[in-house]
PDB file of C-alpha atoms in Angstrom:
ATOM      1  CA  MET A1090       7.029  63.043 -76.324  1.00  0.00           C
ATOM      2  CA  THR A1091       5.332  61.612 -73.114  1.00  0.00           C
ATOM      3  CA  ALA A1092       7.914  60.674 -70.154  1.00  0.00           C
ATOM      4  CA  GLN A1093       8.170  57.044 -69.636  1.00  0.00           C
ATOM      5  CA  VAL A1094       8.730  55.795 -66.082  1.00  0.00           C
ATOM      6  CA  GLU A1095      11.174  53.565 -65.263  1.00  0.00           C
ATOM      7  CA  ASN A1096      11.961  51.791 -61.578  1.00  0.00           C
ATOM      8  CA  GLY A1097      10.982  55.491 -60.136  1.00  0.00           C
ATOM      9  CA  ALA A1098      12.521  57.961 -62.365  1.00  0.00           C
ATOM     10  CA  ALA A1099      11.960  59.705 -65.782  1.00  0.00           C
ATOM     11  CA  ALA A1100      13.305  57.723 -68.942  1.00  0.00           C
ATOM     12  CA  ASP A1101      12.872  61.092 -71.038  1.00  0.00           C
ATOM     13  CA  PRO A1102      15.542  64.069 -69.776  1.00  0.00           C
ATOM     14  CA  ALA A1103      14.102  66.697 -71.618  1.00  0.00           C
ATOM     15  CA  ALA A1104      10.387  66.347 -70.406  1.00  0.00           C
ATOM     16  CA  ASP A1105      12.107  65.901 -66.780  1.00  0.00           C
ATOM     17  CA  ARG A1106      13.911  68.715 -67.167  1.00  0.00           C
ATOM     18  CA  ALA A1107      10.976  70.700 -68.053  1.00  0.00           C
ATOM     19  CA  LEU A1108       8.824  68.990 -64.915  1.00  0.00           C
ATOM     20  CA  LYS A1109      11.868  70.218 -62.631  1.00  0.00           C
ATOM     21  CA  GLU A1110      11.889  74.034 -64.262  1.00  0.00           C
ATOM     22  CA  LYS A1111       8.067  74.035 -63.573  1.00  0.00           C
ATOM     23  CA  HIS A1112       8.068  72.981 -59.858  1.00  0.00           C
ATOM     24  CA  ARG A1113      10.891  75.272 -59.170  1.00  0.00           C
ATOM     25  CA  ALA A1114       8.492  78.025 -60.298  1.00  0.00           C
ATOM     26  CA  MET A1115       5.883  77.118 -58.371  1.00  0.00           C
ATOM     27  CA  TRP A1116       7.671  77.270 -55.104  1.00  0.00           C
ATOM     28  CA  ALA A1117       9.521  80.310 -56.114  1.00  0.00           C
ATOM     29  CA  SER A1118       6.204  82.177 -56.198  1.00  0.00           C
ATOM     30  CA  GLY A1119       4.006  83.251 -53.547  1.00  0.00           C
ATOM     31  CA  ASP A1120       6.080  83.326 -50.543  1.00  0.00           C
ATOM     32  CA  TYR A1121       6.533  80.184 -48.927  1.00  0.00           C
ATOM     33  CA  PRO A1122       9.083  80.846 -46.206  1.00  0.00           C
ATOM     34  CA  ALA A1123       6.264  83.313 -44.920  1.00  0.00           C
ATOM     35  CA  VAL A1124       3.966  79.907 -44.786  1.00  0.00           C
ATOM     36  CA  ALA A1125       6.932  78.552 -43.156  1.00  0.00           C
ATOM     37  CA  ARG A1126       7.417  81.526 -40.676  1.00  0.00           C
ATOM     38  CA  GLU A1127       3.726  81.874 -39.660  1.00  0.00           C
ATOM     39  CA  VAL A1128       1.732  78.930 -40.335  1.00  0.00           C
ATOM     40  CA  ILE A1129       4.391  75.856 -39.626  1.00  0.00           C
ATOM     41  CA  PRO A1130       6.974  77.532 -37.414  1.00  0.00           C
ATOM     42  CA  GLN A1131       7.765  74.669 -35.236  1.00  0.00           C
ATOM     43  CA  LEU A1132       7.060  71.663 -37.243  1.00  0.00           C
ATOM     44  CA  GLY A1133      11.214  71.699 -37.906  1.00  0.00           C
ATOM     45  CA  ARG A1134      12.005  71.453 -34.341  1.00  0.00           C
ATOM     46  CA  VAL A1135       9.622  68.911 -33.809  1.00  0.00           C
ATOM     47  CA  LEU A1136      11.153  66.760 -36.706  1.00  0.00           C
ATOM     48  CA  VAL A1137      14.851  67.203 -35.646  1.00  0.00           C
ATOM     49  CA  ASP A1138      13.802  66.487 -32.162  1.00  0.00           C
ATOM     50  CA  ALA A1139      11.930  63.261 -33.195  1.00  0.00           C
ATOM     51  CA  THR A1140      15.048  62.165 -35.152  1.00  0.00           C
ATOM     52  CA  GLY A1141      17.681  62.746 -32.384  1.00  0.00           C
ATOM     53  CA  ILE A1142      19.447  65.258 -34.209  1.00  0.00           C
ATOM     54  CA  GLY A1143      22.803  66.718 -32.234  1.00  0.00           C
ATOM     55  CA  PRO A1144      26.108  68.120 -32.326  1.00  0.00           C
ATOM     56  CA  GLY A1145      28.485  66.087 -34.707  1.00  0.00           C
ATOM     57  CA  GLN A1146      26.333  64.660 -36.992  1.00  0.00           C
ATOM     58  CA  ARG A1147      26.168  65.457 -40.599  1.00  0.00           C
ATOM     59  CA  VAL A1148      22.649  66.424 -41.897  1.00  0.00           C
ATOM     60  CA  LEU A1149      21.072  66.649 -45.170  1.00  0.00           C
ATOM     61  CA  ASP A1150      17.643  68.299 -44.952  1.00  0.00           C
ATOM     62  CA  VAL A1151      15.939  67.416 -48.183  1.00  0.00           C
ATOM     63  CA  ALA A1152      13.424  70.048 -50.097  1.00  0.00           C
ATOM     64  CA  ALA A1153      14.654  72.342 -47.156  1.00  0.00           C
ATOM     65  CA  GLY A1154      13.020  75.371 -48.697  1.00  0.00           C
ATOM     66  CA  SER A1155      13.861  78.221 -46.321  1.00  0.00           C
ATOM     67  CA  GLY A1156      15.286  75.855 -43.492  1.00  0.00           C
ATOM     68  CA  ASN A1157      12.259  75.462 -41.308  1.00  0.00           C
ATOM     69  CA  ALA A1158      14.180  72.023 -40.282  1.00  0.00           C
ATOM     70  CA  ALA A1159      17.359  72.852 -41.258  1.00  0.00           C
ATOM     71  CA  VAL A1160      18.231  75.859 -38.842  1.00  0.00           C
ATOM     72  CA  PRO A1161      16.888  74.124 -36.066  1.00  0.00           C
ATOM     73  CA  ALA A1162      19.352  70.963 -37.171  1.00  0.00           C
ATOM     74  CA  ALA A1163      21.932  73.314 -37.080  1.00  0.00           C
ATOM     75  CA  ARG A1164      20.846  74.990 -33.625  1.00  0.00           C
ATOM     76  CA  ALA A1165      21.143  71.776 -32.402  1.00  0.00           C
ATOM     77  CA  GLY A1166      25.158  71.260 -33.110  1.00  0.00           C
ATOM     78  CA  ALA A1167      24.814  69.555 -36.207  1.00  0.00           C
ATOM     79  CA  ASP A1168      27.082  69.927 -40.102  1.00  0.00           C
ATOM     80  CA  VAL A1169      23.847  70.813 -41.963  1.00  0.00           C
ATOM     81  CA  VAL A1170      23.222  71.088 -45.544  1.00  0.00           C
ATOM     82  CA  ALA A1171      19.908  72.425 -46.969  1.00  0.00           C
ATOM     83  CA  SER A1172      19.430  71.064 -50.411  1.00  0.00           C
ATOM     84  CA  ASP A1173      16.140  72.298 -52.859  1.00  0.00           C
ATOM     85  CA  LEU A1174      15.120  72.527 -56.471  1.00  0.00           C
ATOM     86  CA  ALA A1175      14.384  76.269 -55.546  1.00  0.00           C
ATOM     87  CA  PRO A1176      17.424  78.133 -54.348  1.00  0.00           C
ATOM     88  CA  GLU A1177      15.329  81.111 -54.513  1.00  0.00           C
ATOM     89  CA  LEU A1178      14.112  80.118 -51.415  1.00  0.00           C
ATOM     90  CA  PHE A1179      17.499  80.385 -49.418  1.00  0.00           C
ATOM     91  CA  GLU A1180      17.545  83.738 -48.868  1.00  0.00           C
ATOM     92  CA  GLU A1181      14.962  83.719 -46.081  1.00  0.00           C
ATOM     93  CA  GLY A1182      17.020  80.917 -44.389  1.00  0.00           C
ATOM     94  CA  ARG A1183      20.155  82.504 -44.670  1.00  0.00           C
ATOM     95  CA  ARG A1184      18.648  85.823 -43.077  1.00  0.00           C
ATOM     96  CA  TRP A1185      17.271  83.495 -40.369  1.00  0.00           C
ATOM     97  CA  ALA A1186      20.479  81.333 -39.799  1.00  0.00           C
ATOM     98  CA  ALA A1187      22.495  84.428 -39.261  1.00  0.00           C
ATOM     99  CA  GLU A1188      19.965  86.201 -36.705  1.00  0.00           C
ATOM    100  CA  VAL A1189      19.930  82.742 -34.759  1.00  0.00           C
ATOM    101  CA  GLY A1190      23.913  82.399 -35.114  1.00  0.00           C
ATOM    102  CA  VAL A1191      24.562  79.290 -37.058  1.00  0.00           C
ATOM    103  CA  ASP A1192      26.489  78.133 -40.221  1.00  0.00           C
ATOM    104  CA  LEU A1193      25.046  75.577 -42.778  1.00  0.00           C
ATOM    105  CA  ALA A1194      25.763  75.007 -46.445  1.00  0.00           C
ATOM    106  CA  TRP A1195      22.703  75.957 -48.786  1.00  0.00           C
ATOM    107  CA  HIS A1196      22.965  73.619 -52.076  1.00  0.00           C
ATOM    108  CA  GLU A1197      20.433  73.471 -55.200  1.00  0.00           C
ATOM    109  CA  GLY A1198      19.337  70.106 -55.968  1.00  0.00           C
ATOM    110  CA  ASP A1199      16.922  67.606 -56.937  1.00  0.00           C
ATOM    111  CA  ALA A1200      15.300  65.056 -54.648  1.00  0.00           C
ATOM    112  CA  GLU A1201      15.294  62.803 -56.954  1.00  0.00           C
ATOM    113  CA  ALA A1202      18.458  62.916 -58.234  1.00  0.00           C
ATOM    114  CA  LEU A1203      20.854  64.101 -55.260  1.00  0.00           C
ATOM    115  CA  PRO A1204      24.141  65.320 -55.973  1.00  0.00           C
ATOM    116  CA  TYR A1205      25.904  63.533 -53.022  1.00  0.00           C
ATOM    117  CA  ASP A1206      28.114  60.328 -52.453  1.00  0.00           C
ATOM    118  CA  ASP A1207      26.618  57.299 -51.241  1.00  0.00           C
ATOM    119  CA  ALA A1208      26.358  56.733 -47.482  1.00  0.00           C
ATOM    120  CA  SER A1209      27.657  60.322 -46.869  1.00  0.00           C
ATOM    121  CA  PHE A1210      25.187  61.625 -44.119  1.00  0.00           C
ATOM    122  CA  ASP A1211      24.399  60.799 -40.288  1.00  0.00           C
ATOM    123  CA  ALA A1212      21.237  61.923 -40.522  1.00  0.00           C
ATOM    124  CA  VAL A1213      18.518  62.797 -43.895  1.00  0.00           C
ATOM    125  CA  ILE A1214      15.210  64.489 -43.113  1.00  0.00           C
ATOM    126  CA  SER A1215      12.512  66.484 -44.774  1.00  0.00           C
ATOM    127  CA  CYS A1216       9.858  68.709 -43.598  1.00  0.00           C
ATOM    128  CA  VAL A1217       6.430  68.755 -45.682  1.00  0.00           C
ATOM    129  CA  GLY A1218       9.174  68.870 -48.512  1.00  0.00           C
ATOM    130  CA  VAL A1219      10.441  65.656 -50.477  1.00  0.00           C
ATOM    131  CA  MET A1220       6.194  64.655 -50.373  1.00  0.00           C
ATOM    132  CA  PHE A1221       6.135  67.331 -53.111  1.00  0.00           C
ATOM    133  CA  ALA A1222       8.661  65.565 -55.218  1.00  0.00           C
ATOM    134  CA  PRO A1223       6.669  64.153 -58.036  1.00  0.00           C
ATOM    135  CA  ARG A1224       8.121  60.697 -58.101  1.00  0.00           C
ATOM    136  CA  HIS A1225       8.165  59.049 -54.826  1.00  0.00           C
ATOM    137  CA  GLN A1226      10.102  55.770 -55.076  1.00  0.00           C
ATOM    138  CA  ALA A1227      13.238  58.115 -56.901  1.00  0.00           C
ATOM    139  CA  SER A1228      12.880  60.057 -53.890  1.00  0.00           C
ATOM    140  CA  ALA A1229      13.374  57.587 -51.623  1.00  0.00           C
ATOM    141  CA  ASP A1230      15.669  55.430 -52.911  1.00  0.00           C
ATOM    142  CA  GLU A1231      18.038  58.574 -53.092  1.00  0.00           C
ATOM    143  CA  ILE A1232      17.254  59.141 -49.292  1.00  0.00           C
ATOM    144  CA  ALA A1233      18.207  55.711 -48.238  1.00  0.00           C
ATOM    145  CA  ARG A1234      21.054  55.979 -50.828  1.00  0.00           C
ATOM    146  CA  VAL A1235      23.016  58.829 -49.276  1.00  0.00           C
ATOM    147  CA  THR A1236      21.746  57.753 -45.288  1.00  0.00           C
ATOM    148  CA  ARG A1237      24.750  55.691 -43.967  1.00  0.00           C
ATOM    149  CA  PRO A1238      24.219  52.502 -42.353  1.00  0.00           C
ATOM    150  CA  GLY A1239      22.536  53.080 -38.885  1.00  0.00           C
ATOM    151  CA  GLY A1240      21.964  56.660 -39.678  1.00  0.00           C
ATOM    152  CA  SER A1241      18.787  58.344 -39.325  1.00  0.00           C
ATOM    153  CA  VAL A1242      15.827  59.076 -41.775  1.00  0.00           C
ATOM    154  CA  GLY A1243      13.633  61.634 -40.443  1.00  0.00           C
ATOM    155  CA  LEU A1244      10.101  62.782 -42.744  1.00  0.00           C
ATOM    156  CA  LEU A1245       7.414  64.903 -41.207  1.00  0.00           C
ATOM    157  CA  SER A1246       4.493  64.805 -43.848  1.00  0.00           C
ATOM    158  CA  TRP A1247       0.872  66.324 -44.317  1.00  0.00           C
ATOM    159  CA  THR A1248      -1.917  63.019 -44.450  1.00  0.00           C
ATOM    160  CA  PRO A1249      -4.271  62.283 -46.929  1.00  0.00           C
ATOM    161  CA  GLU A1250      -7.153  62.839 -44.280  1.00  0.00           C
ATOM    162  CA  GLY A1251      -5.520  65.755 -43.028  1.00  0.00           C
ATOM    163  CA  PHE A1252      -6.420  69.519 -43.603  1.00  0.00           C
ATOM    164  CA  ILE A1253      -3.641  70.137 -46.352  1.00  0.00           C
ATOM    165  CA  GLY A1254      -4.597  66.392 -47.614  1.00  0.00           C
ATOM    166  CA  GLN A1255      -8.188  67.409 -48.003  1.00  0.00           C
ATOM    167  CA  MET A1256      -6.747  70.774 -49.657  1.00  0.00           C
ATOM    168  CA  PHE A1257      -5.154  68.982 -52.591  1.00  0.00           C
ATOM    169  CA  ALA A1258      -8.072  66.718 -52.743  1.00  0.00           C
ATOM    170  CA  THR A1259     -10.138  69.703 -53.169  1.00  0.00           C
ATOM    171  CA  MET A1260      -7.780  71.575 -55.670  1.00  0.00           C
ATOM    172  CA  ARG A1261      -7.152  68.316 -57.589  1.00  0.00           C
ATOM    173  CA  PRO A1262     -10.907  68.668 -60.228  1.00  0.00           C
ATOM    174  CA  TYR A1263      -9.782  72.491 -61.352  1.00  0.00           C
ATOM    175  CA  ALA A1264      -5.855  71.499 -61.731  1.00  0.00           C
ATOM    176  CA  PRO A1265      -4.263  70.312 -64.711  1.00  0.00           C
ATOM    177  CA  PRO A1266      -3.658  66.822 -65.003  1.00  0.00           C
ATOM    178  CA  PRO A1267      -0.464  65.529 -62.946  1.00  0.00           C
ATOM    179  CA  PRO A1268       2.762  64.466 -65.068  1.00  0.00           C
ATOM    180  CA  PRO A1269       3.133  60.854 -66.149  1.00  0.00           C
ATOM    181  CA  GLY A1270       4.519  58.806 -62.834  1.00  0.00           C
ATOM    182  CA  ALA A1271       3.744  61.542 -60.737  1.00  0.00           C
ATOM    183  CA  SER A1272       2.021  60.567 -57.158  1.00  0.00           C
ATOM    184  CA  PRO A1273      -0.344  62.539 -54.684  1.00  0.00           C
ATOM    185  CA  PRO A1274       2.055  64.299 -52.501  1.00  0.00           C
ATOM    186  CA  PRO A1275      -0.152  63.318 -49.233  1.00  0.00           C
ATOM    187  CA  LEU A1276       0.445  59.930 -49.945  1.00  0.00           C
ATOM    188  CA  TRP A1277       4.015  60.407 -47.820  1.00  0.00           C
ATOM    189  CA  GLY A1278       1.488  61.000 -44.563  1.00  0.00           C
ATOM    190  CA  ASP A1279       0.023  57.139 -44.816  1.00  0.00           C
ATOM    191  CA  GLU A1280       2.237  55.040 -43.434  1.00  0.00           C
ATOM    192  CA  GLU A1281       2.168  52.038 -45.513  1.00  0.00           C
ATOM    193  CA  HIS A1282       3.065  53.766 -48.238  1.00  0.00           C
ATOM    194  CA  VAL A1283       6.161  55.209 -46.849  1.00  0.00           C
ATOM    195  CA  ARG A1284       6.825  51.763 -45.369  1.00  0.00           C
ATOM    196  CA  GLY A1285       6.525  50.276 -49.158  1.00  0.00           C
ATOM    197  CA  LEU A1286       8.950  52.689 -50.263  1.00  0.00           C
ATOM    198  CA  PHE A1287      11.764  52.089 -48.240  1.00  0.00           C
ATOM    199  CA  GLY A1288      11.337  48.490 -47.655  1.00  0.00           C
ATOM    200  CA  ASP A1289      14.131  46.473 -45.561  1.00  0.00           C
ATOM    201  CA  ARG A1290      16.305  49.418 -46.384  1.00  0.00           C
ATOM    202  CA  VAL A1291      15.043  50.792 -43.115  1.00  0.00           C
ATOM    203  CA  SER A1292      14.511  49.299 -39.600  1.00  0.00           C
ATOM    204  CA  ASP A1293      13.279  50.655 -36.036  1.00  0.00           C
ATOM    205  CA  VAL A1294      10.378  52.265 -37.883  1.00  0.00           C
ATOM    206  CA  ARG A1295       8.289  54.901 -35.956  1.00  0.00           C
ATOM    207  CA  ALA A1296       5.346  56.139 -37.288  1.00  0.00           C
ATOM    208  CA  GLU A1297       2.777  58.651 -35.523  1.00  0.00           C
ATOM    209  CA  ARG A1298      -0.032  60.796 -36.609  1.00  0.00           C
ATOM    210  CA  ARG A1299       0.336  64.286 -34.995  1.00  0.00           C
ATOM    211  CA  ARG A1300      -1.923  67.374 -35.278  1.00  0.00           C
ATOM    212  CA  LEU A1301      -0.323  71.117 -35.461  1.00  0.00           C
ATOM    213  CA  PRO A1302      -2.919  73.659 -34.436  1.00  0.00           C
ATOM    214  CA  VAL A1303      -3.387  76.299 -36.838  1.00  0.00           C
ATOM    215  CA  GLU A1304      -4.769  79.841 -35.265  1.00  0.00           C
ATOM    216  CA  LEU A1305      -3.108  82.516 -37.802  1.00  0.00           C
ATOM    217  CA  PHE A1306      -6.360  82.780 -39.772  1.00  0.00           C
ATOM    218  CA  ASP A1307      -9.090  85.361 -38.428  1.00  0.00           C
ATOM    219  CA  SER A1308     -11.755  83.916 -40.725  1.00  0.00           C
ATOM    220  CA  PRO A1309     -12.087  80.900 -43.163  1.00  0.00           C
ATOM    221  CA  GLU A1310     -12.189  83.668 -45.952  1.00  0.00           C
ATOM    222  CA  HIS A1311      -8.498  84.660 -44.933  1.00  0.00           C
ATOM    223  CA  PHE A1312      -6.972  81.583 -45.055  1.00  0.00           C
ATOM    224  CA  ARG A1313      -8.362  81.072 -48.456  1.00  0.00           C
ATOM    225  CA  ASP A1314      -7.025  84.531 -49.449  1.00  0.00           C
ATOM    226  CA  TYR A1315      -3.757  83.761 -47.934  1.00  0.00           C
ATOM    227  CA  PHE A1316      -2.871  80.408 -49.593  1.00  0.00           C
ATOM    228  CA  LYS A1317      -4.460  82.143 -52.957  1.00  0.00           C
ATOM    229  CA  SER A1318      -1.065  84.581 -52.776  1.00  0.00           C
ATOM    230  CA  HIS A1319       1.155  82.706 -50.650  1.00  0.00           C
ATOM    231  CA  TYR A1320       1.209  79.197 -51.316  1.00  0.00           C
ATOM    232  CA  GLY A1321       2.637  77.679 -54.880  1.00  0.00           C
ATOM    233  CA  PRO A1322       0.715  74.959 -55.481  1.00  0.00           C
ATOM    234  CA  THR A1323      -2.276  76.996 -55.025  1.00  0.00           C
ATOM    235  CA  ILE A1324      -1.277  79.807 -56.697  1.00  0.00           C
ATOM    236  CA  ALA A1325      -0.586  77.365 -59.548  1.00  0.00           C
ATOM    237  CA  VAL A1326      -4.186  76.105 -59.642  1.00  0.00           C
ATOM    238  CA  TYR A1327      -5.742  79.467 -59.728  1.00  0.00           C
ATOM    239  CA  ARG A1328      -3.390  80.561 -62.634  1.00  0.00           C
ATOM    240  CA  SER A1329      -4.395  77.404 -64.717  1.00  0.00           C
ATOM    241  CA  LEU A1330      -8.043  78.985 -64.014  1.00  0.00           C
ATOM    242  CA  ALA A1331      -6.888  82.501 -65.186  1.00  0.00           C
ATOM    243  CA  ASP A1332      -9.346  82.211 -68.502  1.00  0.00           C
ATOM    244  CA  ASP A1333     -12.469  80.746 -66.425  1.00  0.00           C
ATOM    245  CA  PRO A1334     -13.646  82.907 -63.861  1.00  0.00           C
ATOM    246  CA  ASP A1335     -16.682  80.557 -63.418  1.00  0.00           C
ATOM    247  CA  ARG A1336     -14.215  77.424 -62.417  1.00  0.00           C
ATOM    248  CA  THR A1337     -12.177  80.340 -60.322  1.00  0.00           C
ATOM    249  CA  ALA A1338     -15.229  81.370 -58.308  1.00  0.00           C
ATOM    250  CA  ALA A1339     -16.345  77.402 -57.473  1.00  0.00           C
ATOM    251  CA  LEU A1340     -12.654  77.051 -56.229  1.00  0.00           C
ATOM    252  CA  ASP A1341     -13.083  80.120 -54.123  1.00  0.00           C
ATOM    253  CA  ARG A1342     -16.259  78.416 -53.003  1.00  0.00           C
ATOM    254  CA  ASP A1343     -14.837  74.921 -52.261  1.00  0.00           C
ATOM    255  CA  LEU A1344     -11.645  76.001 -50.248  1.00  0.00           C
ATOM    256  CA  LEU A1345     -13.832  78.179 -48.491  1.00  0.00           C
ATOM    257  CA  GLU A1346     -16.235  75.234 -47.394  1.00  0.00           C
ATOM    258  CA  LEU A1347     -13.081  73.186 -46.663  1.00  0.00           C
ATOM    259  CA  ALA A1348     -11.806  75.796 -44.280  1.00  0.00           C
ATOM    260  CA  ARG A1349     -15.415  75.600 -42.842  1.00  0.00           C
ATOM    261  CA  ARG A1350     -15.663  72.671 -42.446  1.00  0.00           C
ATOM    262  CA  PHE A1351     -12.271  72.159 -40.398  1.00  0.00           C
ATOM    263  CA  ASP A1352     -12.561  75.201 -38.233  1.00  0.00           C
ATOM    264  CA  ASN A1353     -13.353  74.603 -34.763  1.00  0.00           C
ATOM    265  CA  GLY A1354     -12.579  77.697 -33.212  1.00  0.00           C
ATOM    266  CA  VAL A1355     -15.201  79.400 -30.754  1.00  0.00           C
ATOM    267  CA  ALA A1356     -13.431  83.082 -30.903  1.00  0.00           C
ATOM    268  CA  GLY A1357     -11.580  83.127 -34.686  1.00  0.00           C
ATOM    269  CA  THR A1358     -10.613  80.670 -36.702  1.00  0.00           C
ATOM    270  CA  ARG A1359      -8.986  77.480 -35.239  1.00  0.00           C
ATOM    271  CA  MET A1360      -7.731  74.242 -37.264  1.00  0.00           C
ATOM    272  CA  ASP A1361      -5.753  71.253 -36.388  1.00  0.00           C
ATOM    273  CA  TRP A1362      -4.015  69.838 -39.611  1.00  0.00           C
ATOM    274  CA  GLU A1363      -2.549  66.266 -39.260  1.00  0.00           C
ATOM    275  CA  TYR A1364       0.734  65.374 -40.340  1.00  0.00           C
ATOM    276  CA  LEU A1365       2.937  61.999 -39.981  1.00  0.00           C
ATOM    277  CA  LEU A1366       5.933  61.954 -38.159  1.00  0.00           C
ATOM    278  CA  PHE A1367       8.078  59.048 -39.469  1.00  0.00           C
ATOM    279  CA  THR A1368      11.412  58.083 -38.467  1.00  0.00           C
ATOM    280  CA  ALA A1369      13.491  54.800 -38.970  1.00  0.00           C
ATOM    281  CA  ARG A1370      17.287  53.633 -38.938  1.00  0.00           C
ATOM    282  CA  ARG A1371      19.070  52.656 -42.027  1.00  0.00           C
ATOM    283  CA  ALA A1372      19.822  48.944 -42.190  1.00  0.00           C
TER     284      ALA A1372
END
């Protein structure tokens, strides 16, 4: 049976459960906590600072992963809930939180059906997380629902034109077709798209494109091989090609060419990965 989509949510519960299990397995594969720790460690703090999170606030991090933004929010003095569809990612986050001496709650939860009451958080954030939930409108509706009036919304997402957006564009011809109703993740990096998702439910919108300098990789080949072994979406595409060595080799070449195109390093590889920093106030 094909799932139909009504008002941003799946009408077929069985198909929706299967899709979410597939997403959970994808993010649990590889080593996303290493990506968060080694490639993008500063982004969580950027989001926390931009959202103005501080002591006394109740904060929800949606699609929190291993706590890239949740732990910095707790270090800022907030009472934090980290929610993610893949609780396998929490172990690394718990270790990190213990190392820096903060406590926060870790909850398994679906960004498209958050298990929290209306208006129950002072701030709701997501750092390159909620963008990967397939139904953008459903996720935006949930973020707006659980944020109290006057509370803050803070989102950090890869842009379509930036490196990660272009990586997804490169992988798209090799990947299985997306499920009905799903939207491309990098659309969360388009200001007009995000404004449209929230509409008049938010005010005081600020949207800024920034770049993250990435110097972890010794070469374009190092980037490609790292993402093949660490990053769930890339791993999933390669697994779908397991019986097709020619297409696997073609994707190898295309990802290598992409990294070379964005490499602006002189000694070693350096890339600037563009993201959209979006903050707003719940109307």
